[in-house]
Amino acid sequence: MTQPFKVAMVGPTAVGKTTLLSAILDQTQTLLNGTPIEVAAAEETERKLATNRKELAKALAAEEFEVAALRSTQQVTNYDVRLRSIDVPSLSVPFAILDFPGGWLDPDARAGSPQAGAQWARCMDHIQQSMMLVVPIDAAVLMETSTGKERAARVVRLGLPEVVEVVRKWARLRNQVPDEPAILVLAPLKCEKYFSDNGRDTGFTGHELATEVRAVYEDVLNAARDQASLRPIRIVYAPIDTYGCVELMEACWEPGPDGDLKLTTRYRFRGAPPKISIRAASTVTQELCQAIVTARRAEEELDRAGTLRRVDALTGRRDQKKGFFGALRYFVSGEASKVAAGIESGTSRLAVIEQRHRQLAAALEALAAHQQDDRVEIW
């Protein structure tokens, strides 16, 4: 079975990874409005996202925002999403996005969890095969410090030593496949307070947040770059508003049950009624599409000729396991749909399928070329 393009999210617990994914898909679908391409999720993925969206909708209706009401991930989740043709569902570009309990980044926490012991190796395997690593950052934990003890606690709450180690291992393996994409996304979340570009002048320009990310995540950046002796790692700074209509009102560091300080926050919705205003979330999809389009063009330069195969050959092709370039040729070249058409009805539907494939390719190109949010920086 051909593997999808792999992505992994690596961040501490309760940072908002599920809400981030929901925002990524929603903003991507907005960019695709009016095209014959849609964002689709597998049933289990759609169920999890629907639960998250329902909780957010309830909070919006009540005009009361409680971070704790949006539950954190308690188990390993593979989010299966696709960019696909609306009338030829077999024509699609699939992504497998890994999320796991942020507490598992801590070796001591993993040692005390039978579930982590059984699944951590599989998580690391997915991470190391991922073309993109997304590091969500709790902007309040990053920014709301004023004492040495609070800055020390920030290191723990952001999971910095563990994130550094995961990034180092990921970059080391990416270095061994220099012709495949390698994208590291640093994504501050809940950062509405630190920008004045989303409905309210907060007194911040965004520069303050970027400066702090560069300083605090310096070891993460160095871990990626130091391992990339054979190839570049594309580092994308994408501060994301998953809500856009919330703002931080209070932040207080208090003793946590583990002995380290923990940041207690109070947010409120703004606007009457509050309206979701997502910023920069589609950066993740745009970067993925850009990497795929770039690789596809390179492949086409090497081989522009294609031939149809017999049904048995097509069936064998579908069942083969492939890496990044196998997925590129199988899904993005349209071979997957040719396989389906060849098996089901010979060549009678190939003209229609090839037209839909061109539409899918055009959508990938458009997403890749769409102007990035002004907040986004390439480091």
Coordinates of N, CA and C in Angstrom, one line a residue, residues 2-3 5 180 321-328:
T2 N 0.6 2.2 -0.9 CA 1.4 3.4 -1.0 C 1.2 4.3 0.2
Q3 N 2.3 4.7 0.8 CA 2.2 5.5 2.0 C 1.8 7.0 1.7
F5 N 1.9 11.2 2.3 CA 2.9 12.2 2.7 C 2.8 12.4 4.2
E180 N 14.7 14.7 -0.7 CA 13.4 14.8 -0.2 C 13.2 16.1 0.6
K321 N 4.8 -0.7 -1.6 CA 5.1 0.4 -0.6 C 6.1 1.3 -1.2
K322 N 6.0 2.6 -1.0 CA 6.9 3.6 -1.6 C 7.2 4.7 -0.5
G323 N 8.3 5.3 -0.7 CA 8.6 6.5 0.1 C 8.1 7.7 -0.5
F324 N 8.7 8.9 -0.2 CA 8.2 10.2 -0.6 C 8.1 10.2 -2.1
F325 N 9.1 9.8 -2.9 CA 9.0 9.9 -4.3 C 8.0 8.9 -4.9
G326 N 7.9 7.8 -4.2 CA 6.8 6.8 -4.6 C 5.5 7.4 -4.5
A327 N 5.2 8.1 -3.4 CA 3.9 8.8 -3.1 C 3.8 9.9 -4.2
L328 N 4.9 10.6 -4.4 CA 4.8 11.7 -5.4 C 4.3 11.2 -6.8

